[in-house]
Amino acid sequence: MANYSTSEFKGGLKVMLDGDPCSIVENEFVKPGKGQAFSRVKLRNLMTGRVWERTFKSGDSLEGADVLELEMEYLYSDGEMWYFMMTDGSFEQYAAEKRALGDTEKWLKEQVAYTITLWDDKVINVNPPNFIELEVVETDPGLKGDTAQGGSKPATLSSGAVVRVPLFINQGEVLKIDTRSGEYVSRA
Amino acid sequence: MATDWQPTAEIATLRARARLIAALRAFFAERDVFEVETPVLGHGGSSDVHLASLSTQAITPAGRETLWLQTSPEFHMKRLLAAGSGPIFQLARSFRDGEVGRRHNIEFTMLEWYRPGFSLAELIAECDALIRHLLPQDPGPLRQRRYRTLFREALEIDPFSVALDELQRLATKHGGLDMSDSPRDDCLDLLMSLVIEPTLGGEGVDVVVDYPASQAALARRHRDPDDGEWVASRFEIYLAGLELANGYDELTDGDEQSARFAEDNAQRRALGRPEVDVDTRLLAALAHGMPVGSGVALGLDRLLQLALGKQSVAEVMAFATPRC
């Protein structure tokens, strides 16, 4: 991979730092009146999601990271690995480990497209779409006529996630969920 | 459709900028400081080790020559002073390669002015008056802070006497990068930028004085009357964490100036940076004689950023470098 010097650091650039691929969040040029220039850089570690703050001398460089973000459909899991397929017609498949799935495991649904981050051709992160439609597989029976706001109860969805839903929701209904907050949005 | 043809400042902001510049010209007119225009291009570049000059090739009566784009209008203005101009100011387009960020733009406007016969204290008072003239609200009181005191308060070290390895250890700790081979001034600069600067100018106009003699640039040096330490006769003004201005009790000794140019180029060689053509005409002007006095360079875009409540210099410039 190419090397990038501090003047080329910009939001979204993928670089290697301490052996992990990182995405640059922010690069602030710092320079005292008559002194040496520095770059204060915020980077998101793509393996852990943690944000690091580092300072570099102007002109220092980092190795680029071979990182790609691609859309892939979820296919199935064999219990050990989770399989995804490219949506570009190539039918190319990638397997993700549990570690790469992280929280996304509870938002998996077949044939839904996820954003997959590949580093050196390995899946390191799986991001769900912002909204997903999932079926209620278990919840207390709905209270007839109670469509008022306020009351809520837990419901288990087909993907395994448990979310708070209004009291009038019944088993078997399909709901729209915001995966960023894990909150019920509406009936689908 | 692409939107990067659009200005980086709102039109209303550019209108406000024009109004503030008119107010600035009125400020100097009232004080009998006249406006000059000197060339952006020059035969000599800035030798400052930490400034990267842009240069260009031009066909002149002397043939094909390298000309330097100024990093500030200092050299030409000092030649006017030596020629007897008296007090002068300039709004000068200046260029510093590689400097782009929230507070920096490669091409920017430097407000620079010179006051023959002024002491540093008199020039500090004038700077403060100008800042208050342009800001819409009272920025708070003017406070003078000594470089040494700032380091003692923030880091519990004496920047003049602390051992180099202790300084390197502190810079490494606060910077989060390896500074164990860095020279003294680089460590001090890093600590100044990352630890001290963000605390300055929060409650008023902070003026930092008595810099280490090694950071004198084109200022005189003098012995501190209290502790006998050699310090640079210069000041910097901070407001809201932003470095706004850099003022000098100007060096007028041509031989000393020549020695500092040579020192800078020697440092440049040691660091593997390109050497800069020394401005021999400035040296000749100093040899002829430049009146003793003070001068200051103020980053106009930063002051306008504060006056107009913006978050970056790009927001007060028609087209910041990425869109030029």
Short mmCIF file of C-alpha atoms in Angstrom, two decimals:
data_model
loop_
_atom_site.label_atom_id
_atom_site.label_comp_id
_atom_site.label_asym_id
_atom_site.label_seq_id
_atom_site.Cartn_x
_atom_site.Cartn_y
_atom_site.Cartn_z
CA MET A 1 0.00 0.00 0.00
CA ALA A 2 0.99 3.59 -0.48
CA ASN A 3 2.19 5.79 2.35
CA TYR A 4 0.28 8.90 3.25
CA SER A 5 1.91 11.95 4.80
CA THR A 6 0.16 14.21 7.32
CA SER A 7 -0.81 16.73 4.64
CA GLU A 8 -2.82 13.98 2.90
CA PHE A 9 -4.68 12.91 6.05
CA LYS A 10 -8.37 13.60 5.62
CA GLY A 11 -11.64 12.24 6.93
CA GLY A 12 -12.28 8.70 5.70
CA LEU A 13 -8.68 7.88 4.73
CA LYS A 14 -7.78 4.33 5.88
CA VAL A 15 -4.33 3.91 7.42
CA MET A 16 -2.42 1.41 9.56
CA LEU A 17 -1.59 2.39 13.14
CA ASP A 18 -0.07 0.06 15.73
CA GLY A 19 -0.92 -2.91 13.48
CA ASP A 20 -4.63 -2.13 13.19
CA PRO A 21 -6.51 -0.58 10.27
CA CYS A 22 -7.94 2.82 11.19
CA SER A 23 -10.15 5.39 9.55
CA ILE A 24 -9.19 9.05 9.94
CA VAL A 25 -11.98 11.02 11.56
CA GLU A 26 -10.37 14.45 11.81
CA ASN A 27 -7.00 16.06 11.17
CA GLU A 28 -6.22 19.36 12.85
CA PHE A 29 -3.14 21.29 11.72
CA VAL A 30 -1.43 22.80 14.78
CA LYS A 31 1.40 25.30 14.56
CA PRO A 32 2.75 27.75 17.07
CA GLY A 33 3.76 31.12 15.63
CA LYS A 34 7.36 30.35 14.92
CA GLY A 35 7.63 26.68 15.69
CA GLN A 36 7.39 23.20 14.35
CA ALA A 37 4.05 22.14 12.84
CA PHE A 38 2.05 19.17 14.09
CA SER A 39 -1.06 17.31 13.09
CA ARG A 40 -3.54 16.31 15.80
CA VAL A 41 -5.36 13.36 14.34
CA LYS A 42 -8.45 11.48 15.51
CA LEU A 43 -8.63 7.95 14.13
CA ARG A 44 -11.24 5.23 14.57
CA ASN A 45 -9.70 1.83 15.08
CA LEU A 46 -11.72 -0.32 12.68
CA MET A 47 -11.05 -3.49 14.70
CA THR A 48 -12.34 -2.15 18.02
CA GLY A 49 -14.39 0.91 17.03
CA ARG A 50 -12.43 2.96 19.56
CA VAL A 51 -11.36 6.50 18.66
CA TRP A 52 -7.69 7.32 19.18
CA GLU A 53 -6.15 10.77 19.34
CA ARG A 54 -2.56 10.99 18.14
CA THR A 55 -0.14 13.77 17.31
CA PHE A 56 2.23 13.58 14.34
CA LYS A 57 5.03 15.85 13.25
CA SER A 58 4.22 17.51 9.94
CA GLY A 59 5.56 15.34 7.15
CA ASP A 60 5.39 12.06 9.10
CA SER A 61 3.59 9.34 7.22
CA LEU A 62 1.46 6.25 7.80
CA GLU A 63 1.02 3.18 5.63
CA GLY A 64 -2.33 3.00 3.88
CA ALA A 65 -4.68 0.19 4.92
CA ASP A 66 -6.27 -2.06 2.29
CA VAL A 67 -9.80 -1.47 3.53
CA LEU A 68 -12.98 -1.69 1.46
CA GLU A 69 -16.60 -1.13 2.37
CA LEU A 70 -19.03 -3.24 0.33
CA GLU A 71 -22.73 -4.02 0.27
CA MET A 72 -23.49 -7.71 0.87
CA GLU A 73 -26.61 -9.76 1.55
CA TYR A 74 -26.76 -12.03 4.57
CA LEU A 75 -27.14 -15.69 3.57
CA TYR A 76 -26.90 -18.02 6.58
CA SER A 77 -24.82 -19.13 9.55
CA ASP A 78 -23.37 -22.55 10.29
CA GLY A 79 -23.05 -21.63 13.94
CA GLU A 80 -19.37 -20.81 13.64
CA MET A 81 -19.27 -18.41 10.72
CA TRP A 82 -21.78 -16.05 9.17
CA TYR A 83 -21.94 -15.94 5.35
CA PHE A 84 -22.57 -12.92 3.14
CA MET A 85 -22.78 -12.52 -0.64
CA MET A 86 -21.86 -9.60 -2.86
CA THR A 87 -24.86 -7.78 -4.34
CA ASP A 88 -23.00 -6.81 -7.52
CA GLY A 89 -23.98 -10.00 -9.36
CA SER A 90 -20.62 -11.69 -8.78
CA PHE A 91 -22.14 -14.06 -6.16
CA GLU A 92 -18.82 -13.86 -4.34
CA GLN A 93 -19.18 -14.97 -0.74
CA TYR A 94 -17.41 -13.84 2.43
CA ALA A 95 -17.49 -15.42 5.88
CA ALA A 96 -17.53 -13.31 9.03
CA GLU A 97 -16.45 -14.37 12.50
CA LYS A 98 -18.54 -13.60 15.58
CA ARG A 99 -16.05 -10.90 16.58
CA ALA A 100 -16.58 -9.01 13.32
CA LEU A 101 -20.37 -9.21 13.71
CA GLY A 102 -20.41 -7.68 17.17
CA ASP A 103 -23.83 -6.23 18.01
CA THR A 104 -25.04 -6.71 14.46
CA GLU A 105 -25.66 -10.38 15.25
CA LYS A 106 -29.06 -9.49 16.71
CA TRP A 107 -30.08 -7.61 13.54
CA LEU A 108 -29.41 -10.35 11.00
CA LYS A 109 -32.07 -11.25 8.46
CA GLU A 110 -31.64 -13.22 5.29
CA GLN A 111 -31.59 -11.28 2.00
CA VAL A 112 -31.06 -7.94 3.74
CA ALA A 113 -28.02 -5.95 2.56
CA TYR A 114 -25.35 -5.05 5.16
CA THR A 115 -22.28 -2.86 4.86
CA ILE A 116 -19.28 -5.13 5.17
CA THR A 117 -15.80 -3.78 5.92
CA LEU A 118 -13.00 -5.86 4.41
CA TRP A 119 -9.35 -5.54 5.44
CA ASP A 120 -6.88 -7.56 3.40
CA ASP A 121 -9.95 -9.44 2.10
CA LYS A 122 -11.10 -10.44 5.62
CA VAL A 123 -14.42 -9.27 7.10
CA ILE A 124 -13.66 -7.03 10.10
CA ASN A 125 -16.99 -5.29 10.56
CA VAL A 126 -20.65 -5.77 9.64
CA ASN A 127 -22.97 -2.76 9.79
CA PRO A 128 -26.74 -3.18 9.59
CA PRO A 129 -28.98 -0.84 7.57
CA ASN A 130 -30.37 2.02 9.69
CA PHE A 131 -33.88 0.54 9.52
CA ILE A 132 -34.84 -3.11 9.34
CA GLU A 133 -38.18 -4.95 9.27
CA LEU A 134 -38.44 -7.91 11.64
CA GLU A 135 -41.25 -10.23 12.80
CA VAL A 136 -42.33 -10.48 16.43
CA VAL A 137 -41.85 -14.10 17.52
CA GLU A 138 -42.74 -13.65 21.17
CA THR A 139 -44.54 -11.02 23.23
CA ASP A 140 -47.43 -10.80 25.70
CA PRO A 141 -50.81 -10.74 23.97
CA GLY A 142 -51.87 -7.36 22.63
CA LEU A 143 -54.30 -5.29 24.68
CA LYS A 144 -57.31 -4.65 22.51
CA GLY A 145 -58.26 -1.04 22.07
CA ASP A 146 -55.10 0.21 23.80
CA THR A 147 -53.57 2.32 21.06
CA ALA A 148 -52.65 5.14 23.41
CA GLN A 149 -49.04 6.22 23.76
CA GLY A 150 -47.13 5.48 26.89
CA GLY A 151 -47.29 1.80 27.78
CA SER A 152 -44.69 -0.61 26.41
CA LYS A 153 -43.63 -4.24 26.78
CA PRO A 154 -40.69 -6.36 25.59
CA ALA A 155 -40.96 -8.26 22.31
CA THR A 156 -38.54 -10.84 20.92
CA LEU A 157 -37.93 -10.46 17.19
CA SER A 158 -37.08 -13.13 14.62
CA SER A 159 -33.40 -12.06 14.67
CA GLY A 160 -33.19 -12.60 18.43
CA ALA A 161 -33.23 -8.91 19.40
CA VAL A 162 -35.51 -7.85 22.24
CA VAL A 163 -37.04 -4.37 21.84
CA ARG A 164 -39.67 -2.35 23.72
CA VAL A 165 -42.90 -2.16 21.70
CA PRO A 166 -46.32 -0.56 22.33
CA LEU A 167 -48.87 -2.69 24.20
CA PHE A 168 -51.09 -3.19 21.09
CA ILE A 169 -48.43 -5.15 19.14
CA ASN A 170 -49.13 -8.88 18.64
CA GLN A 171 -47.01 -11.91 17.93
CA GLY A 172 -46.58 -12.43 14.16
CA GLU A 173 -46.62 -8.73 13.29
CA VAL A 174 -43.74 -7.25 11.28
CA LEU A 175 -42.17 -4.11 12.78
CA LYS A 176 -39.82 -1.41 11.53
CA ILE A 177 -36.88 -1.00 13.91
CA ASP A 178 -34.12 1.63 14.04
CA THR A 179 -30.93 -0.43 14.43
CA ARG A 180 -28.88 2.56 15.68
CA SER A 181 -31.00 3.07 18.78
CA GLY A 182 -32.62 -0.38 18.91
CA GLU A 183 -36.02 1.32 19.09
CA TYR A 184 -39.40 0.47 17.61
CA VAL A 185 -40.41 2.90 14.84
CA SER A 186 -43.74 1.62 13.49
CA ARG A 187 -45.61 -1.37 12.11
CA ALA A 188 -44.09 -2.30 8.77
CA MET B 1 -24.19 18.45 -9.37
CA ALA B 2 -20.86 19.63 -8.02
CA THR B 3 -21.15 22.36 -5.40
CA ASP B 4 -17.43 23.03 -4.94
CA TRP B 5 -17.62 26.13 -7.16
CA GLN B 6 -19.36 27.92 -4.30
CA PRO B 7 -17.56 30.29 -1.90
CA THR B 8 -16.44 28.96 1.48
CA ALA B 9 -17.85 32.12 3.11
CA GLU B 10 -21.45 33.25 3.00
CA ILE B 11 -22.04 36.41 0.98
CA ALA B 12 -23.30 38.16 4.13
CA THR B 13 -20.00 37.30 5.82
CA LEU B 14 -17.98 38.76 2.93
CA ARG B 15 -20.05 41.93 3.22
CA ALA B 16 -19.29 42.08 6.96
CA ARG B 17 -15.62 41.43 6.18
CA ALA B 18 -15.56 44.43 3.85
CA ARG B 19 -17.12 46.59 6.58
CA LEU B 20 -14.53 45.49 9.16
CA ILE B 21 -11.66 46.18 6.75
CA ALA B 22 -13.04 49.69 6.17
CA ALA B 23 -13.12 50.17 9.97
CA LEU B 24 -9.54 48.93 10.17
CA ARG B 25 -8.37 51.44 7.54
CA ALA B 26 -10.15 54.21 9.46
CA PHE B 27 -8.34 53.12 12.65
CA PHE B 28 -4.93 53.57 11.02
CA ALA B 29 -5.89 56.75 9.14
CA GLU B 30 -6.83 58.35 12.45
CA ARG B 31 -3.42 57.43 13.85
CA ASP B 32 -1.52 58.68 10.82
CA VAL B 33 -0.19 55.27 9.86
CA PHE B 34 -0.30 55.13 6.07
CA GLU B 35 -1.16 52.12 3.95
CA VAL B 36 1.48 50.67 1.63
CA GLU B 37 1.49 47.96 -1.00
CA THR B 38 4.67 45.96 -1.49
CA PRO B 39 5.29 43.03 -3.85
CA VAL B 40 4.14 39.50 -3.06
CA LEU B 41 7.19 38.25 -4.97
CA GLY B 42 10.75 38.80 -3.81
CA HIS B 43 14.31 37.71 -4.57
CA GLY B 44 14.78 36.57 -0.96
CA GLY B 45 12.67 34.05 0.91
CA SER B 46 11.87 33.67 4.59
CA SER B 47 14.67 31.68 6.17
CA ASP B 48 12.54 30.73 9.20
CA VAL B 49 13.22 27.01 9.70
CA HIS B 50 9.57 26.17 10.32
CA LEU B 51 8.08 28.12 7.42
CA ALA B 52 7.92 26.58 3.97
CA SER B 53 8.03 29.24 1.26
CA LEU B 54 6.47 28.85 -2.16
CA SER B 55 8.59 29.94 -5.08
CA THR B 56 8.06 30.44 -8.76
CA GLN B 57 10.09 30.92 -11.92
CA ALA B 58 9.83 34.20 -13.75
CA ILE B 59 11.38 35.80 -16.81
CA THR B 60 12.72 39.15 -15.64
CA PRO B 61 15.17 41.64 -17.16
CA ALA B 62 17.86 39.54 -15.43
CA GLY B 63 16.73 36.41 -17.24
CA ARG B 64 15.04 33.36 -15.77
CA GLU B 65 14.98 33.75 -11.99
CA THR B 66 13.52 32.09 -8.94
CA LEU B 67 11.23 34.47 -7.08
CA TRP B 68 9.79 33.74 -3.65
CA LEU B 69 6.22 34.32 -2.55
CA GLN B 70 6.31 36.18 0.74
CA THR B 71 5.44 34.42 4.00
CA SER B 72 4.85 37.94 5.37
CA PRO B 73 5.53 41.44 3.98
CA GLU B 74 8.24 42.03 6.60
CA PHE B 75 11.32 42.37 4.35
CA HIS B 76 9.83 44.83 1.90
CA MET B 77 8.24 46.91 4.66
CA LYS B 78 11.52 47.12 6.57
CA ARG B 79 13.18 48.43 3.42
CA LEU B 80 10.56 51.18 3.31
CA LEU B 81 11.28 51.97 6.97
CA ALA B 82 14.99 52.22 6.19
CA ALA B 83 14.10 54.58 3.33
CA GLY B 84 12.36 56.87 5.82
CA SER B 85 8.67 55.95 5.40
CA GLY B 86 7.68 56.46 9.03
CA PRO B 87 4.75 54.44 10.42
CA ILE B 88 3.17 52.14 7.79
CA PHE B 89 0.65 49.31 7.59
CA GLN B 90 -0.28 46.76 4.99
CA LEU B 91 -2.96 44.17 4.29
CA ALA B 92 -0.71 41.66 2.59
CA ARG B 93 -1.49 38.38 0.90
CA SER B 94 1.02 35.92 2.34
CA PHE B 95 1.75 32.29 1.55
CA ARG B 96 2.91 29.36 3.68
CA ASP B 97 3.19 26.00 2.01
CA GLY B 98 1.45 23.04 3.64
CA GLU B 99 -0.52 25.08 6.16
CA VAL B 100 -4.16 24.15 5.80
CA GLY B 101 -6.60 23.59 8.62
CA ARG B 102 -9.27 25.24 10.70
CA ARG B 103 -6.87 28.06 11.63
CA HIS B 104 -4.64 28.02 8.55
CA ASN B 105 -4.85 28.56 4.82
CA ILE B 106 -1.89 28.45 2.42
CA GLU B 107 -2.79 31.93 1.13
CA PHE B 108 -4.00 34.34 3.79
CA THR B 109 -4.14 38.01 4.70
CA MET B 110 -1.53 39.35 7.07
CA LEU B 111 -2.13 42.71 8.65
CA GLU B 112 1.33 44.01 9.37
CA TRP B 113 2.31 47.37 10.77
CA TYR B 114 5.45 49.15 11.93
CA ARG B 115 5.87 51.92 14.46
CA PRO B 116 9.28 53.60 14.45
CA GLY B 117 10.03 54.85 17.96
CA PHE B 118 7.39 52.65 19.64
CA SER B 119 8.35 50.42 22.55
CA LEU B 120 6.87 46.90 22.70
CA ALA B 121 4.50 48.10 25.44
CA GLU B 122 3.18 50.93 23.25
CA LEU B 123 2.63 48.53 20.34
CA ILE B 124 0.85 46.00 22.60
CA ALA B 125 -1.53 48.78 23.66
CA GLU B 126 -2.19 49.69 20.01
CA CYS B 127 -2.84 46.04 19.07
CA ASP B 128 -5.27 45.75 21.94
CA ALA B 129 -7.06 48.93 20.80
CA LEU B 130 -7.34 47.62 17.24
CA ILE B 131 -8.74 44.27 18.39
CA ARG B 132 -11.34 46.06 20.53
CA HIS B 133 -12.12 48.39 17.60
CA LEU B 134 -13.06 45.39 15.41
CA LEU B 135 -14.72 42.96 17.84
CA PRO B 136 -18.46 43.43 18.34
CA GLN B 137 -18.25 42.74 22.08
CA ASP B 138 -15.75 43.45 24.87
CA PRO B 139 -13.24 40.56 24.86
CA GLY B 140 -12.34 41.12 28.52
CA PRO B 141 -9.26 42.68 30.09
CA LEU B 142 -5.74 42.75 28.63
CA ARG B 143 -3.40 40.51 30.61
CA GLN B 144 0.36 40.22 30.19
CA ARG B 145 1.63 36.67 30.77
CA ARG B 146 5.31 35.72 30.93
CA TYR B 147 6.36 32.62 28.96
CA ARG B 148 8.18 31.34 31.99
CA THR B 149 5.20 31.78 34.32
CA LEU B 150 2.87 29.99 31.92
CA PHE B 151 5.11 26.90 31.87
CA ARG B 152 5.50 26.99 35.63
CA GLU B 153 1.74 27.14 36.14
CA ALA B 154 0.67 24.60 33.55
CA LEU B 155 3.55 22.10 33.72
CA GLU B 156 5.48 22.93 36.87
CA ILE B 157 8.76 23.37 34.98
CA ASP B 158 11.04 26.29 34.27
CA PRO B 159 11.29 26.33 30.45
CA PHE B 160 14.70 28.03 30.60
CA SER B 161 16.49 25.67 32.97
CA VAL B 162 14.64 22.34 32.78
CA ALA B 163 16.87 19.47 31.63
CA LEU B 164 16.42 18.45 27.98
CA ASP B 165 15.50 14.83 28.81
CA GLU B 166 12.78 15.97 31.22
CA LEU B 167 11.42 18.31 28.53
CA GLN B 168 11.45 15.48 25.97
CA ARG B 169 9.66 13.21 28.45
CA LEU B 170 6.92 15.82 29.01
CA ALA B 171 6.51 16.52 25.28
CA THR B 172 6.26 12.80 24.56
CA LYS B 173 3.67 12.38 27.31
CA HIS B 174 1.47 15.31 26.28
CA GLY B 175 1.91 14.90 22.54
CA GLY B 176 1.47 11.14 22.36
CA LEU B 177 4.38 10.91 19.92
CA ASP B 178 8.05 10.15 20.34
CA MET B 179 9.91 13.38 21.08
CA SER B 180 12.94 11.72 22.70
CA ASP B 181 15.29 12.95 19.93
CA SER B 182 13.72 16.37 19.49
CA PRO B 183 15.58 19.59 20.18
CA ARG B 184 14.64 21.85 23.05
CA ASP B 185 12.60 24.40 21.06
CA ASP B 186 10.53 21.72 19.32
CA CYS B 187 9.55 20.28 22.71
CA LEU B 188 8.69 23.74 24.05
CA ASP B 189 6.65 24.52 20.91
CA LEU B 190 4.70 21.28 21.23
CA LEU B 191 3.89 21.92 24.89
CA MET B 192 2.99 25.53 24.10
CA SER B 193 0.62 24.45 21.30
CA LEU B 194 -1.02 21.49 22.98
CA VAL B 195 -1.03 22.35 26.67
CA ILE B 196 -0.75 26.10 27.13
CA GLU B 197 -2.34 27.69 24.04
CA PRO B 198 -5.81 26.17 24.58
CA THR B 199 -5.94 27.86 27.99
CA LEU B 200 -5.07 31.34 26.66
CA GLY B 201 -7.42 34.15 25.80
CA GLY B 202 -10.45 32.57 27.43
CA GLU B 203 -11.19 35.45 29.77
CA GLY B 204 -9.56 38.32 27.95
CA VAL B 205 -6.79 39.35 25.60
CA ASP B 206 -3.68 37.45 26.71
CA VAL B 207 -0.28 38.80 25.70
CA VAL B 208 2.61 36.35 26.10
CA VAL B 209 6.01 38.00 26.56
CA ASP B 210 9.64 37.09 27.32
CA TYR B 211 10.04 34.12 24.95
CA PRO B 212 13.27 32.13 25.09
CA ALA B 213 16.12 33.91 23.30
CA SER B 214 16.38 30.94 20.89
CA GLN B 215 12.91 31.83 19.58
CA ALA B 216 13.72 35.45 18.81
CA ALA B 217 13.36 35.20 15.00
CA LEU B 218 13.72 38.84 13.87
CA ALA B 219 13.37 40.39 17.32
CA ARG B 220 16.05 41.84 19.56
CA ARG B 221 17.14 39.93 22.62
CA HIS B 222 17.48 41.43 26.07
CA ARG B 223 18.35 40.35 29.58
CA ASP B 224 15.36 40.02 31.85
CA PRO B 225 15.85 42.69 34.55
CA ASP B 226 14.46 40.38 37.27
CA ASP B 227 16.24 37.09 36.73
CA GLY B 228 19.03 38.00 34.28
CA GLU B 229 17.82 35.40 31.75
CA TRP B 230 18.28 36.24 28.03
CA VAL B 231 14.81 36.56 26.47
CA ALA B 232 13.44 37.56 23.07
CA SER B 233 11.91 41.03 22.87
CA ARG B 234 8.68 39.87 21.31
CA PHE B 235 5.07 39.20 22.19
CA GLU B 236 2.21 37.10 20.97
CA ILE B 237 -1.46 37.87 21.43
CA TYR B 238 -4.00 35.16 22.13
CA LEU B 239 -7.74 35.42 22.17
CA ALA B 240 -10.18 32.52 22.59
CA GLY B 241 -7.32 29.99 22.23
CA LEU B 242 -6.31 31.52 18.88
CA GLU B 243 -2.86 32.99 18.27
CA LEU B 244 -3.67 36.33 16.68
CA ALA B 245 -0.51 38.42 16.48
CA ASN B 246 3.23 38.26 16.76
CA GLY B 247 5.12 41.45 17.59
CA TYR B 248 8.81 42.32 17.75
CA ASP B 249 11.08 44.96 19.03
CA GLU B 250 12.67 44.87 15.61
CA LEU B 251 16.22 43.79 15.04
CA THR B 252 17.97 46.68 13.28
CA ASP B 253 21.55 45.39 13.33
CA GLY B 254 22.43 44.15 9.83
CA ASP B 255 25.33 41.98 10.98
CA GLU B 256 23.18 40.27 13.61
CA GLN B 257 20.44 39.79 10.99
CA SER B 258 22.94 38.28 8.58
CA ALA B 259 24.17 35.90 11.29
CA ARG B 260 20.60 34.78 12.03
CA PHE B 261 19.92 34.08 8.35
CA ALA B 262 23.07 31.94 8.24
CA GLU B 263 22.03 30.16 11.45
CA ASP B 264 18.59 29.40 9.97
CA ASN B 265 20.07 28.02 6.77
CA ALA B 266 22.51 25.89 8.78
CA GLN B 267 19.55 24.45 10.71
CA ARG B 268 17.72 23.88 7.43
CA ARG B 269 20.71 21.93 6.09
CA ALA B 270 20.84 19.83 9.27
CA LEU B 271 17.13 19.01 8.95
CA GLY B 272 17.40 18.22 5.23
CA ARG B 273 15.17 21.17 4.31
CA PRO B 274 15.86 23.38 1.32
CA GLU B 275 18.00 26.43 1.97
CA VAL B 276 16.53 29.81 1.17
CA ASP B 277 18.08 32.67 -0.78
CA VAL B 278 18.98 35.33 1.78
CA ASP B 279 17.43 38.74 1.17
CA THR B 280 20.61 40.73 0.54
CA ARG B 281 18.64 43.91 -0.12
CA LEU B 282 17.16 43.74 3.38
CA LEU B 283 20.69 43.35 4.77
CA ALA B 284 21.81 46.38 2.75
CA ALA B 285 18.83 48.39 4.04
CA LEU B 286 19.72 47.49 7.64
CA ALA B 287 23.33 48.44 6.97
CA HIS B 288 22.07 51.79 5.73
CA GLY B 289 20.05 52.11 8.94
CA MET B 290 16.52 51.29 9.98
CA PRO B 291 14.91 53.34 12.75
CA VAL B 292 14.54 51.55 16.06
CA GLY B 293 10.95 50.58 16.73
CA SER B 294 8.36 47.86 16.95
CA GLY B 295 6.32 45.96 14.41
CA VAL B 296 3.59 43.37 14.51
CA ALA B 297 1.98 40.83 12.18
CA LEU B 298 -1.64 39.93 12.82
CA GLY B 299 -3.56 37.11 11.14
CA LEU B 300 -6.47 39.15 9.82
CA ASP B 301 -8.58 36.14 8.84
CA ARG B 302 -8.42 34.81 12.39
CA LEU B 303 -9.43 38.14 13.90
CA LEU B 304 -12.33 38.36 11.43
CA GLN B 305 -13.28 34.77 12.31
CA LEU B 306 -13.60 35.81 15.96
CA ALA B 307 -15.32 39.10 15.16
CA LEU B 308 -17.91 37.34 13.01
CA GLY B 309 -18.40 34.33 15.30
CA LYS B 310 -17.15 31.70 12.82
CA GLN B 311 -15.45 28.39 13.51
CA SER B 312 -12.73 28.46 10.85
CA VAL B 313 -10.78 30.90 8.71
CA ALA B 314 -12.30 29.29 5.58
CA GLU B 315 -15.67 30.69 6.63
CA VAL B 316 -14.41 34.27 6.33
CA MET B 317 -12.53 33.76 3.02
CA ALA B 318 -14.21 33.83 -0.38
CA PHE B 319 -12.45 30.68 -1.56
CA ALA B 320 -10.24 28.79 0.89
CA THR B 321 -7.34 26.83 -0.65
CA PRO B 322 -9.23 23.53 -1.22
CA ARG B 323 -11.73 25.48 -3.38
CA CYS B 324 -9.39 27.92 -5.10
#
